[in-house]
Every structure is written in structure tokens, then in C-alpha cells.
Short mmCIF file of C-alpha atoms and ligand atoms in Angstrom, two decimals:
data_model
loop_
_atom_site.label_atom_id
_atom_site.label_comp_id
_atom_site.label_asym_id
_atom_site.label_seq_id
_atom_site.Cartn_x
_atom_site.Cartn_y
_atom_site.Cartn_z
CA UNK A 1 17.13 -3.11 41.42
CA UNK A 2 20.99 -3.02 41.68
CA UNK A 3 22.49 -0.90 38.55
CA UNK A 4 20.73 -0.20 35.09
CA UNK A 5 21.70 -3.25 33.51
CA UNK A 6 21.14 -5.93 36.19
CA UNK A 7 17.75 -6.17 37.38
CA UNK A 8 16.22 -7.91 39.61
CA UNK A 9 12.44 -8.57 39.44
CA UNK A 10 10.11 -9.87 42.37
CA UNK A 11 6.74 -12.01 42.26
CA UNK A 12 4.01 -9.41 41.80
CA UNK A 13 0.22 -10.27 43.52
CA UNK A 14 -1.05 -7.50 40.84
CA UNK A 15 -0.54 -4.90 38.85
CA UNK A 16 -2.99 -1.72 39.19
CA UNK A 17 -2.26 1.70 38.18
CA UNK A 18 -2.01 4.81 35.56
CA UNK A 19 1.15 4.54 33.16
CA UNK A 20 2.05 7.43 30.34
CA UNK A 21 3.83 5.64 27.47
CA UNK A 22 6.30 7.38 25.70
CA UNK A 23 5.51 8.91 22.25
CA UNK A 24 5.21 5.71 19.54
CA UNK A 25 8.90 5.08 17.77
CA UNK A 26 7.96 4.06 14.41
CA UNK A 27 6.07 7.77 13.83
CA UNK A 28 8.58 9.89 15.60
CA UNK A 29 11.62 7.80 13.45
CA UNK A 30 9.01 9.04 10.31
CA UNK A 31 8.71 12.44 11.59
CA UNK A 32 12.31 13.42 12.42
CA UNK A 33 13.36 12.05 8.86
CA UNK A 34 10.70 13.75 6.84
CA UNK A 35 10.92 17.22 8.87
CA UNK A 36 14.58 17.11 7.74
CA UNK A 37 13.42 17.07 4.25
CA UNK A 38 10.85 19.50 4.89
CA UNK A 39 10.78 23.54 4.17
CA UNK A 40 10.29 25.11 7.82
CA UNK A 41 10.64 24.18 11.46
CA UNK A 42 8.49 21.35 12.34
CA UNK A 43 7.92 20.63 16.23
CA UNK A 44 6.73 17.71 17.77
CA UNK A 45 4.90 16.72 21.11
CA UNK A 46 5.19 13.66 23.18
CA UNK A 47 8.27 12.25 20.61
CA UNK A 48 9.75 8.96 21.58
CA UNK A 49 11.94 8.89 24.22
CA UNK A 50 13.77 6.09 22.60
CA UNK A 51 17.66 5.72 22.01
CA UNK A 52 16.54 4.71 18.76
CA UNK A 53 14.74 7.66 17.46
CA UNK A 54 18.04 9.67 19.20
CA UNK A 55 20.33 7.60 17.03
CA UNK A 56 17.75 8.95 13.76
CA UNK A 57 17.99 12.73 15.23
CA UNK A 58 21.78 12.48 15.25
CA UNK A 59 21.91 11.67 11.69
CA UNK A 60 19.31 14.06 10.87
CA UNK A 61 21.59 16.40 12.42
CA UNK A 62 24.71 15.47 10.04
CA UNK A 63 23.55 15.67 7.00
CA UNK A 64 22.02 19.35 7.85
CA UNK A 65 18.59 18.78 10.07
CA UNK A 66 19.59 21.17 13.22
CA UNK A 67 17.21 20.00 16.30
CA UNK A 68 16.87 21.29 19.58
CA UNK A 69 14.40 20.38 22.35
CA UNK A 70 12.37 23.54 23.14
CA UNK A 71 11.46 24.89 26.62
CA UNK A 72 7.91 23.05 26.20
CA UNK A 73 9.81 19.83 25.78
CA UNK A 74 8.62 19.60 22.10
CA UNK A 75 11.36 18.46 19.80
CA UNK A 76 12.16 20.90 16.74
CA UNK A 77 13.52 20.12 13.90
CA UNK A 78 14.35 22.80 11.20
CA UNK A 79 13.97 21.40 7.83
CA UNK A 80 16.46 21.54 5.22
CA UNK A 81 14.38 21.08 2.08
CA UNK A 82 14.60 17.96 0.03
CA UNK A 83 18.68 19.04 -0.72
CA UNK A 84 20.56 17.56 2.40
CA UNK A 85 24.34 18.13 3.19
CA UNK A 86 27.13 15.84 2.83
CA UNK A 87 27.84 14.75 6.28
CA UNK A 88 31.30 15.07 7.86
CA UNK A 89 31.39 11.65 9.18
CA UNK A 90 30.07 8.32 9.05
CA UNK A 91 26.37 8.36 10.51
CA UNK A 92 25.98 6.73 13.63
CA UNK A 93 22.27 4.59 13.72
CA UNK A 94 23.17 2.72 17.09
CA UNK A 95 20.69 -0.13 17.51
CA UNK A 96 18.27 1.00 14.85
CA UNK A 97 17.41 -0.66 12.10
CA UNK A 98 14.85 1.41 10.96
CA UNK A 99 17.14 4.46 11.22
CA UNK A 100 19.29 2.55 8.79
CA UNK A 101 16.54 1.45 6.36
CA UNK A 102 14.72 4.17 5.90
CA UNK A 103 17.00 6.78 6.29
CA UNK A 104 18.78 5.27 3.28
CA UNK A 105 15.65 5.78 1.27
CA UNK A 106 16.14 10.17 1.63
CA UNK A 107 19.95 9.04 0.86
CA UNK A 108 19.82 7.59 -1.92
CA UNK A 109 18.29 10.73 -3.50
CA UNK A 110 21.26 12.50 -2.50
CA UNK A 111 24.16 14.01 -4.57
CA UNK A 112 26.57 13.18 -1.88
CA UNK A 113 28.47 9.47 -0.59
CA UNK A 114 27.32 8.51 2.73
CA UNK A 115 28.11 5.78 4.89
CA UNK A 116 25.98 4.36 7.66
CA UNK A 117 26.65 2.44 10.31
CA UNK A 118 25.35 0.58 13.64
CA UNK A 119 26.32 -1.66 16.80
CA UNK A 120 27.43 -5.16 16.56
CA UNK A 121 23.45 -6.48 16.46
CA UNK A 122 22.61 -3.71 13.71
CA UNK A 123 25.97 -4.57 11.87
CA UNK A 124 24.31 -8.55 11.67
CA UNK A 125 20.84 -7.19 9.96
CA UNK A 126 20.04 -7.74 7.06
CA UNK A 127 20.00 -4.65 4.31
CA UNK A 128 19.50 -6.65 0.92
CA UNK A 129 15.99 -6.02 1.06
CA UNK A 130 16.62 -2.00 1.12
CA UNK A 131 19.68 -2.29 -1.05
CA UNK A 132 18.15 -3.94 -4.08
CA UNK A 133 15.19 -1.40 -4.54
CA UNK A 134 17.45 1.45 -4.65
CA UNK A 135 19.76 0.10 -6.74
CA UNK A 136 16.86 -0.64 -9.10
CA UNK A 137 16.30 3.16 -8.74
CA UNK A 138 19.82 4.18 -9.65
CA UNK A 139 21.78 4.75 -6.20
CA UNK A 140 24.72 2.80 -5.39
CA UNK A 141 24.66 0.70 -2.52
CA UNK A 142 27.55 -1.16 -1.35
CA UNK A 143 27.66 -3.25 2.21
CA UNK A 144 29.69 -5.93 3.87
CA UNK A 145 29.37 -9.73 2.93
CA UNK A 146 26.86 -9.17 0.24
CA UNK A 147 24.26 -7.08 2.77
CA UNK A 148 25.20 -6.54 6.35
CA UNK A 149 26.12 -2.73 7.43
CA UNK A 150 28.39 -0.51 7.24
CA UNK A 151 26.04 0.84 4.43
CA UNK A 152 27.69 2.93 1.81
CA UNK A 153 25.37 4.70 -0.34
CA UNK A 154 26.50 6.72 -3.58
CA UNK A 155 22.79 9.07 -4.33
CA UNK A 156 22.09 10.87 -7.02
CA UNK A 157 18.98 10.51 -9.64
CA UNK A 158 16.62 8.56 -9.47
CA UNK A 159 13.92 6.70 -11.18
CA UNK A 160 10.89 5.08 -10.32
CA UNK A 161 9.99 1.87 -10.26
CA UNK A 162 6.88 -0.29 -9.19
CA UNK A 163 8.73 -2.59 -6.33
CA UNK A 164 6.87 -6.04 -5.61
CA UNK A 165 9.10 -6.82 -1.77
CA UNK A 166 9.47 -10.78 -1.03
CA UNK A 167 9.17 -10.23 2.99
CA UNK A 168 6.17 -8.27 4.69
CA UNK A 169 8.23 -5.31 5.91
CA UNK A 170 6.95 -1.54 6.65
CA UNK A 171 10.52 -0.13 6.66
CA UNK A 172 11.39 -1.58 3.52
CA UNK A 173 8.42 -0.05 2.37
CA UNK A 174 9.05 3.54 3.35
CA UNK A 175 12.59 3.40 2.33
CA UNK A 176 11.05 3.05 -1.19
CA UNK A 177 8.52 5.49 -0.54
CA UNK A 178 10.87 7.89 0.93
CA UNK A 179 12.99 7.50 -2.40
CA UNK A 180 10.12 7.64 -4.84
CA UNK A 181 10.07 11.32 -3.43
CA UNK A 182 13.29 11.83 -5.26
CA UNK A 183 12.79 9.80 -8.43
CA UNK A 184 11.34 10.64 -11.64
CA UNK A 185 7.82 9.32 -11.99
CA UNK A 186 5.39 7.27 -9.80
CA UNK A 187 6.87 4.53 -7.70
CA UNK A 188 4.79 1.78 -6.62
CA UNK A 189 5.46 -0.54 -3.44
CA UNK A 190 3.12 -3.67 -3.76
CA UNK A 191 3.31 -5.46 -0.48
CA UNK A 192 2.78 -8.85 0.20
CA UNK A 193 0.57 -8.78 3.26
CA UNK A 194 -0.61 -5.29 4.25
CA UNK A 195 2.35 -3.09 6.77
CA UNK A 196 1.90 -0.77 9.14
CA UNK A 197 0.87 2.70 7.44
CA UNK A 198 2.62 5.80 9.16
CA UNK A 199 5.17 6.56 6.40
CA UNK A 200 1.75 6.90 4.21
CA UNK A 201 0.16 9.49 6.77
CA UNK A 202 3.41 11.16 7.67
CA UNK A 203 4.29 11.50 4.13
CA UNK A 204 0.65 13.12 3.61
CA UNK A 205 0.46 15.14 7.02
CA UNK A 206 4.00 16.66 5.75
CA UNK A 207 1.66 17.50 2.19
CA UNK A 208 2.70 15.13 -0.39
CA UNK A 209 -0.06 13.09 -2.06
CA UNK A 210 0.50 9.36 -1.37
CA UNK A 211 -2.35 6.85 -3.30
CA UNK A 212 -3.53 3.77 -1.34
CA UNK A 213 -5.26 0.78 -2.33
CA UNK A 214 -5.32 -2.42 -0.74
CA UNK A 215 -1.87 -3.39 -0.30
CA UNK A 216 -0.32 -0.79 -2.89
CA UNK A 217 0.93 2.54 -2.24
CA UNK A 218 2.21 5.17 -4.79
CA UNK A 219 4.06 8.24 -4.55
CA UNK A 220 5.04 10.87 -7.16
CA UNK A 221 8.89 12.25 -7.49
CA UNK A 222 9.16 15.99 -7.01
CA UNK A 223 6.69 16.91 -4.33
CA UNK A 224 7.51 18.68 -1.71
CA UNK A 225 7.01 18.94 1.91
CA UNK A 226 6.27 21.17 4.50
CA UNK A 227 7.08 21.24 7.89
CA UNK A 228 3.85 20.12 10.44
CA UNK A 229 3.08 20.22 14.86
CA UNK A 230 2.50 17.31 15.76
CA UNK A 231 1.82 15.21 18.96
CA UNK A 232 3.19 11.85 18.88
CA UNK A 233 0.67 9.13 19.87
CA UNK A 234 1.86 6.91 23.01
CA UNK A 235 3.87 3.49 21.83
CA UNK A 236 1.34 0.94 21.04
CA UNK A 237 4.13 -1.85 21.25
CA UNK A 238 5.35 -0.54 25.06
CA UNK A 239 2.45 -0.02 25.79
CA UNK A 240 2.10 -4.18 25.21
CA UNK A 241 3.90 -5.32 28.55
CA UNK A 242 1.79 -3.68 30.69
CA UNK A 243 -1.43 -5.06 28.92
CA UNK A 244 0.45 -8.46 28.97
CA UNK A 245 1.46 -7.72 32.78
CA UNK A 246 -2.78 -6.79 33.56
CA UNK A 247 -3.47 -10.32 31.71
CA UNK A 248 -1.63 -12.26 34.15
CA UNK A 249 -3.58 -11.24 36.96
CA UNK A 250 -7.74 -11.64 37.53
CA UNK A 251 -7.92 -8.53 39.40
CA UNK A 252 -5.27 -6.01 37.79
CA UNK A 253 -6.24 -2.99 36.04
CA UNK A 254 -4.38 -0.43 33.92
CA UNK A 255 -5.05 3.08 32.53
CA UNK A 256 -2.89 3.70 29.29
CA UNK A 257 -3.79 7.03 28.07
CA UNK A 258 -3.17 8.92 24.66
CA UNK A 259 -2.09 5.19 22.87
CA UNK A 260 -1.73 4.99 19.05
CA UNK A 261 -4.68 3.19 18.02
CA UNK A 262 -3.96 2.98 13.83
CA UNK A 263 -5.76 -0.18 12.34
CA UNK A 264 -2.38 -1.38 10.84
CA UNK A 265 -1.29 -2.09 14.76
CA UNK A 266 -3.90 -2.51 16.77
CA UNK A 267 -4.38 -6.23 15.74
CA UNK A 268 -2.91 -6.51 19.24
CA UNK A 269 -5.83 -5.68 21.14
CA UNK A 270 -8.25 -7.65 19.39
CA UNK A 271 -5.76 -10.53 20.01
CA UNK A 272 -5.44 -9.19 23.58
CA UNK A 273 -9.40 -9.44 23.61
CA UNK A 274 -9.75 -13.00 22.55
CA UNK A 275 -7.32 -14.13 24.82
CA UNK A 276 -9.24 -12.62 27.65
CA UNK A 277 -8.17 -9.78 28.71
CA UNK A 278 -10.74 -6.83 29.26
CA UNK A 279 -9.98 -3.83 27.50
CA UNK A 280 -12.18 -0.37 26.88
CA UNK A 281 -10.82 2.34 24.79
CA UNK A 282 -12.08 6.08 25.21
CA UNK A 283 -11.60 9.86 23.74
CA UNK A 284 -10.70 8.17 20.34
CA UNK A 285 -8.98 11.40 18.58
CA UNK A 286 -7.38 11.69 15.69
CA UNK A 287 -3.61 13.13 14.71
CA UNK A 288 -1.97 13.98 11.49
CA UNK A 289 -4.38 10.49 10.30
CA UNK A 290 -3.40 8.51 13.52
CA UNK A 291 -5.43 7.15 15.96
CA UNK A 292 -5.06 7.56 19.26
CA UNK A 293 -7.52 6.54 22.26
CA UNK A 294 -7.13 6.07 26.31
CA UNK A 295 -7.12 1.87 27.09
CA UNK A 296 -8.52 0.59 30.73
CA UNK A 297 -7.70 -3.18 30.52
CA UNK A 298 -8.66 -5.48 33.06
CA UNK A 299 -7.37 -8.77 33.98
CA UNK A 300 -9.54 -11.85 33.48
CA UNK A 301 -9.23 -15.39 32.36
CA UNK A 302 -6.46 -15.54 30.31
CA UNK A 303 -6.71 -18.43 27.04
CA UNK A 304 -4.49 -19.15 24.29
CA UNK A 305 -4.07 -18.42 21.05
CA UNK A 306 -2.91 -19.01 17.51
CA UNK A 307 -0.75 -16.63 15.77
CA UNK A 308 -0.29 -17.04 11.89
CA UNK A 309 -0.24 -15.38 8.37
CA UNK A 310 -0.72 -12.02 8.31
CA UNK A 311 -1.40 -11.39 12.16
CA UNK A 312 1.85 -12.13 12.96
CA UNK A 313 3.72 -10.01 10.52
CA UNK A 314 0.97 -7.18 12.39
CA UNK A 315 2.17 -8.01 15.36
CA UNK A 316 5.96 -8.81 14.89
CA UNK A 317 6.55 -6.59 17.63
CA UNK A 318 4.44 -7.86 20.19
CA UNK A 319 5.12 -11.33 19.74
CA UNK A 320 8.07 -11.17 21.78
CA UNK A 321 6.24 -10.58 25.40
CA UNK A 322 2.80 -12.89 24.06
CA UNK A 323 5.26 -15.36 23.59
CA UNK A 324 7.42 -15.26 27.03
CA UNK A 325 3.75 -14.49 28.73
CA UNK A 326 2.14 -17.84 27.18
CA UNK A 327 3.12 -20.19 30.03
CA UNK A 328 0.86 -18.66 32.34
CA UNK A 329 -2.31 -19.06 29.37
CA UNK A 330 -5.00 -21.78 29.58
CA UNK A 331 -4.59 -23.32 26.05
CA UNK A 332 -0.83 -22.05 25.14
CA UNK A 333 0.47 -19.69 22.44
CA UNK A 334 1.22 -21.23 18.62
CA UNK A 335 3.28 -18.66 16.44
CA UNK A 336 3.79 -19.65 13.11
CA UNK A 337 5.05 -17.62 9.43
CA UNK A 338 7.58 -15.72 11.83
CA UNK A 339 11.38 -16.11 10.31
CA UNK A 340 11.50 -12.59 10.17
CA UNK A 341 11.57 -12.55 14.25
CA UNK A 342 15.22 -14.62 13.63
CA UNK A 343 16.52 -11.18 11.93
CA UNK A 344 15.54 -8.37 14.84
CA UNK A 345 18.02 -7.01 17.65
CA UNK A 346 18.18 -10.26 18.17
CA UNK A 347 16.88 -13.55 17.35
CA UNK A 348 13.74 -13.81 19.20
CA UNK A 349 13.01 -17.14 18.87
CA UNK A 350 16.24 -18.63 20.14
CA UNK A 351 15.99 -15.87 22.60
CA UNK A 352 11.81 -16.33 23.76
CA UNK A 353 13.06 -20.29 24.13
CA UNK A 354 16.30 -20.02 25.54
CA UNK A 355 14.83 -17.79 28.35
CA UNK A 356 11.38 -19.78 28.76
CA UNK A 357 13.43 -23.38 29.27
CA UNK A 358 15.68 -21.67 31.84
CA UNK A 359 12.73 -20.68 33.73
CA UNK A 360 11.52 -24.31 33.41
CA UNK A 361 8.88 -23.74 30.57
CA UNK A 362 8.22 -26.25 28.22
CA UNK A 363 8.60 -25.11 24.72
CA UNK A 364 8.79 -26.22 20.98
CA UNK A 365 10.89 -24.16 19.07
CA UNK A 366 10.34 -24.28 14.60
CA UNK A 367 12.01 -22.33 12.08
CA UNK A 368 9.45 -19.84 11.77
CA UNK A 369 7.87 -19.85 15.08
CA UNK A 370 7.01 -21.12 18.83
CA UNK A 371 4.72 -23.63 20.49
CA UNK A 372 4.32 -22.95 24.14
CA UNK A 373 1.99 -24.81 26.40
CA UNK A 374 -0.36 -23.31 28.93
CA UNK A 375 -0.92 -24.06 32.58
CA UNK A 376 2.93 -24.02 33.37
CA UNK A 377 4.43 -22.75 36.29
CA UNK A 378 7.78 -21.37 35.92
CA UNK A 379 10.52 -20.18 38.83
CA UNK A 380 12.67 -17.53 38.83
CA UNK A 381 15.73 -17.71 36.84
CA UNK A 382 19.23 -15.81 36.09
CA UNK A 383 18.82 -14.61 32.29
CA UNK A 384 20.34 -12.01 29.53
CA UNK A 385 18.87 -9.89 27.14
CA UNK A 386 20.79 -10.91 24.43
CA UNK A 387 21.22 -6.92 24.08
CA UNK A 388 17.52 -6.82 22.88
CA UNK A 389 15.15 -4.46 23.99
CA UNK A 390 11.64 -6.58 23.93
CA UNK A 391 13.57 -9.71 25.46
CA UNK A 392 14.66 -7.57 28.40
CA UNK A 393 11.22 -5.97 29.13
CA UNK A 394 9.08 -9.29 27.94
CA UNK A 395 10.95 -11.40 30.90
CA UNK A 396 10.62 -8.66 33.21
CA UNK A 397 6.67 -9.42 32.83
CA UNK A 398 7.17 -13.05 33.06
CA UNK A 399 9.03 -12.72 36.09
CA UNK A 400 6.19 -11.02 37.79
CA UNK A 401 4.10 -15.00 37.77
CA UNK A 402 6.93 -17.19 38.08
CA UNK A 403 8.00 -18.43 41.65
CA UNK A 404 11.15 -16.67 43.15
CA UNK A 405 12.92 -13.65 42.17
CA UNK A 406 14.07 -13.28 38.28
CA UNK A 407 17.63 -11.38 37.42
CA UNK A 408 18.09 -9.98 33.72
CA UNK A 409 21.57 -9.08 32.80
CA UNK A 410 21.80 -6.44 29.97
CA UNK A 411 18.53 -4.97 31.14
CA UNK A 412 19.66 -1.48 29.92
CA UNK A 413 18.91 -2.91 26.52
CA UNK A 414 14.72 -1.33 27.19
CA UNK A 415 16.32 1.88 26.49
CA UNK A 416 16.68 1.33 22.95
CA UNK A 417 12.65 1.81 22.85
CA UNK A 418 11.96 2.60 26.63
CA UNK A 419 13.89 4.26 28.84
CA UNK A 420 12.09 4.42 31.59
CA UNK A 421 10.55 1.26 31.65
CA UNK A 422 11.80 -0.53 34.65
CA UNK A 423 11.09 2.27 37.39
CA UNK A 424 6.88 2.25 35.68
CA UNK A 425 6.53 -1.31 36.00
CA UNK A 426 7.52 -0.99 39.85
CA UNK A 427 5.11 1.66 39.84
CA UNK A 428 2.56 -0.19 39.11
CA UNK A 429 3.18 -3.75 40.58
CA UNK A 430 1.86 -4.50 44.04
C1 S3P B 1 9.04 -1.01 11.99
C2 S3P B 1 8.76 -2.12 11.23
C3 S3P B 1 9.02 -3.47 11.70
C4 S3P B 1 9.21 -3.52 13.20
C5 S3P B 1 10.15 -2.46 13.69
C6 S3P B 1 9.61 -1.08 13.34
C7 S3P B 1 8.75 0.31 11.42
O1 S3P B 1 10.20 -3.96 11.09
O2 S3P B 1 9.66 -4.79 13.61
O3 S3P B 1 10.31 -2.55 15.09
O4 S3P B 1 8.77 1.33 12.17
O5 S3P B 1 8.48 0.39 10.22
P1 S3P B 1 10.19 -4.61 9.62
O6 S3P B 1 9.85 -3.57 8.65
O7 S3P B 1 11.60 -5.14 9.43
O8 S3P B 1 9.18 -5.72 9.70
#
């Protein structure tokens, strides 16, 4: 390794070994946001060690959410109760576009003007499908070029409204979730293909009564919250490369303890199961309504799959390091019904392709998705990260089959979800 954000990454024969993943991002981003809101001082175990989640603490912290890490390493976060402060400055979300989206949800029940903003990727997102909700609801929303961040946002009262949202997307959900807290009435979010569910559980581990059927949630306006312990189950989605890095080799095998098992992610590792790889989960607990079990998987054969429909909006995040992986399959990878992977830190696609071709993969690039053959051999290959977290981390697992050593410029990029990421997977490669 040479410095953080050039790395260089060897062959591996194997990969064998014990890895602790940090605490899962999506419920820590939930957590710090809702403690904020909360009455009391609400700790939590294990939470991400993600830049993101740090960019959603220091805006917690603006508008009024003191946190400090206590001697135990738990994060506290003293609640403010639903009435936030104005902040000073402009809040700060980094790389995170769930900071941004959901955050604006608490927001726009504010009586204050905020303004959020992010890095150049974030400042690219798209935030029409957050801003038009809330307007609906009474806050005003203004942004650059008809949706891209800065986000100003003008809160106040709100109403509720029953919200039908064109794209599959959990954040958009619990923006409008998190607002329907503030609004007068019910509000209903009818999704189009089921999300994943932590803003549901968080919102009912912190007390407030959220109704659930099929792909419909409601909340009522008024309810308030109070603050909760909580350990934060290991990150699912990290936790991805190294069961992609066991697949590539018959005789690997990886422990993954204390790993978010909720239904609305773990379509992975039935995926991960068909494809071949061997996988045993044990001490299944349960958390605040989240799963959480120990995973042993074992390398095997390793086949192809297809990816469509409502599996890949389940496993948006994963599709990144399936799809980089795929070379090295019997049958290949398809992805299809995945535009929304064109609008992350970066566009995954473009990025999964450009990267694959350099290290002499064939590939078939469509609007909404990927065909990648199997039985490939690739060779090592000078590549970027294109800033992105998953493209950094997903090469760094390719690299391990292909022939020759692999360099990824702008490897720092893991540290907007994983930190630590580069030094475990040397720990565990042979
Ligand atoms: C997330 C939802 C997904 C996912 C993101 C985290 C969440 O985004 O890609 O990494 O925590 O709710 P979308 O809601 O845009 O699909």
C-alpha cells in the first residue's frame, strides 16, 4: 500500500479469516437523526464508523443535537425534542445523500431557514424526489437547476399527505416519514416496490406508532419520541466484499459476526446462495426490531445470475461489487431495472464498465443495467474510484483474481462507508 488514496492490490490464493464490520450506516444515519428529535440522551453501540454518518452527526450537532463519544466508545446523543435550533451556518452533509434526504424530512418541520449542502458528487444528486413531497406538505424547498443541492429549506407547518413515490427509494421514504412526524394528520408513503424498513423500526424503537402493510407505511403528526440504547447491527452492504472476496475462491472461509440480517436486505445472501457460495448464519438476535446473526461463508463453485425487478432495487447497494466480481462466475451476471445506480456517488454503471474493460473484461453496458460474461480472466490494471466508495472497495476484490497487481487511485473514497477497509482485507487475504 503506498498512501491512503493509492492502493495497490496483489493476486490473493485465498481469503480465510474473522472480520468485525462496522456498525450498519443506513440505521446509525436513522438513529443519530431521530435521537436529535428525541426527549433524553440516547447512546448507541457499535455506530458506523462511516464519514457519512459523521457528516449526519455534524448537522445534528448544528441545529442543537450535542454528541460526544463516551469512554465505552458508545456514541451519545442528547436529544433536543421535536423543536430544533436554527443553525449558525450552512450544514455540511459531505458525501451523503441520505444525510441530505432525510435530514430534510425533520427540516422541513422546522420554524427556521436552513440550507444544506454537500461535495461536488452530492451537489450532482438528485433532490426532486425529496423536494416535491415536502412541498406538497407545506415547506419551501428551493435548490439549484430545478433539483441539485445546495438545498434551502424554509419549515414550518405541515400537513399530511398520502405520497405515491415514482422511484423505489427508502430515503425518500423516510424523509416523508420523518416529516409526517411534524404534520397534521396521517401521512401515507405508498411505495412502488417494497424499501428497506429501518426508518419504520427506528421510528417505533424511539416510541412512535408507525402502521405497515404491504408496501404502505403510515405515521401520525404529533407523537413524540424518546430517547433509546441501542447496538448497531454490523453493515450488511460491507460486509458484501468480503462474502464476494470468499466466492472467488473454492477453499476460502469467512466469519462475519453480529451482521444486520433485516428481511428488507438480506436478499443478498439468498442471491449469494444461489450463486454458490456457502453461507451459515448463527445466534440470530434481535435489536430495536433488527436482525442480526453471525455468517460463516464458504467458497464453492461460483454461477451466475440474473438480477431484475424488485431484487435489484433490494440490492442497489450490492450490485456494485456482484457486478465487478461477475467475470470470474460460470454463467455471468445480467442486471437489469437499475437507472437508479446512474444517480449514486457516482454512476456505477459507467463506472462497473469503465473499470471491468480496463481490466480486459468483456462487458455490455444498457441504460438500466450490465451484462457481464463469465469464465473471463482479467489482468491487473491502473484504475480510479471515480470518488465512490463501493467502486473503490468492489475493484479491490476483483483485483484479488485478476493476473498482476491492480492500483486504485482515490481509494480513500471506502471511507465514506468504511474506513478501515483496506488494512481488513489484507488481513484476511493469503
Ligand atoms: C439508503 C437507501 C438507498 C441506498 C443508500 C442508503 C438508505 O438509496 O442506495 O446507500 O439508508 O435509506 P435510495 O433511497 O436512493 O435508493
Amino acid at each position: 500500500m503506498a498512501d491512503r488514496s493509492t492502493v495497490t492490490v496483489r493476486p490473493a490464493r485465498s481469503v480465510r479469516g474473522l472480520v468485525r464490520i462496522p456498525g450498519d450506516k443506513s440505521i446509525s444515519h436513522r438513529y443519530a437523526m431521530l435521537a436529535a428529535i428525541a426527549e433524553g440522551t440516547s447512546r448507541f453501540h457499535n455506530f458506523s464508523a462511516a464519514l457519512d454518518c459523521y457528516s449526519t452527526l455534524g448537522c445534528v450537532r448544528a441545529v442543537g443535537g450535542e454528541w460526544k463519544r463516551a469512554d465505552d466508545g458508545a456514541i451519545e446523543v442528547q436529544g433536543r425534542g421535536p423543536r430544533l435550533s436554527a443553525p449558525a451556518e450552512r450544514l455540511d452533509c459531505g458525501n451523503s445523500g441520505s444525510t441530505m434526504r432525510m435530514l430534510s424530512g425533520i427540516l422541513a418541520g422546522q420554524h427556521f431557514e436552513s440550507e444544506m449542502f454537500g461535495d461536488e458528487s452530492l451537489s450532482r444528486r438528485p433532490m426532486a424526489r425529496i423536494m416535491a413531497p415536502l412541498s406538497q406538505m407545506g415547506a419551501r424547498i428551493g435548490a439549484r437547476d430545478g433539483g441539485r443541492p445546495p438545498l434551502k429549506i424554509r419549515g414550518g407547518s405541515l400537513k399530511a399527505i398520502h405520497y405515491m413515490p415514482e422511484v423505489a427509494s427508502a430515503q425518500v421514504k423516510s424523509c416523508v416519514l420523518f416529516a409526517g412526524l411534524f404534520a397534521e394528520g396521517e401521512t401515507i408513503v405508498e411505495e412502488p416496490i417494497r424499501t428497506r424498513d429501518h426508518s419504520e423500526l427506528a421510528l417505533r424503537a424511539f416510541g412512535a406508532e408507525v402502521g405497515r402493510t404491504g408496501n404502505i407505511a403510515r405515521i401520525r403528526g404529533g407523537q413524540k419520541l424518546k430517547a433509546i440504547e441501542a447496538h448497531v447491527p454490523g453493515d450488511l452492504s460491507s460486509a458484501a466484499f468480503f462474502l464476494c472476496a470468499a466466492a472467488l475462491f473454492p477453499d476460502s472461509q469467512v466469519t462475519l459476526p453480529g451482521i444486520l440480517m433485516n428481511p428488507t436486505r438480506a436478499r443478498l445472501l439468498d442471491i449469494l446462495i444461489l450463486m454458490g457460495l456457502k453461507i451459515s448464519v448463527a445466534q440470530l438476535e434481535e435489536h430495536h426490531g433488527e436482525l442480526i446473526g453471525a455468517i460463516e461463508a464458504r467458497g464453492g463453485t461460483w454461477r451466475g445470475a440474473v438480477i431484475s425487478g424488485a431484487d435489484t432495487a433490494a440490492l442497489i447497494d450490492e450490485i456494485p461489487v456482484l457486478a465487478a466480481t461477475a467475470p470470474y462466475t460460470e454463467d455471468g451476471l445480467e442486471v437489469r431495472d437499475a437507472k437508479e445506480l446512474r444517480v449514486k456517488e457516482s454512476d456505477r454503471i459507467a463506472a462497473v464498465a469503465t473499470s471491468l474493460r480496463k481490466m480486459g473484461a468483456e462487458v455490455e453496458e444498457f441504460r438500466d443495467g450490465l451484462r457481464i460474461p463469465g469464465r473471463q480472466r482479467l489482468h491487473g490494471a491502473e484504475l480510479d474510484s471515480f470518488g465512490d466508495h463501493r467502486i473503490a472497495m468492489a475493484f479491490a476484490i476483483t483485483a484479488l483474481r485478476a493476473e498482476g497487481e491492480t492500483t486504485i487511485h482515490g481509494a480513500d473514497a471506502a471511507g465514506v462507508s468504511y474506513p478501515a477497509f483496506f488494512e481488513e482485507l489484507q488481513s484476511v487475504t493469503e
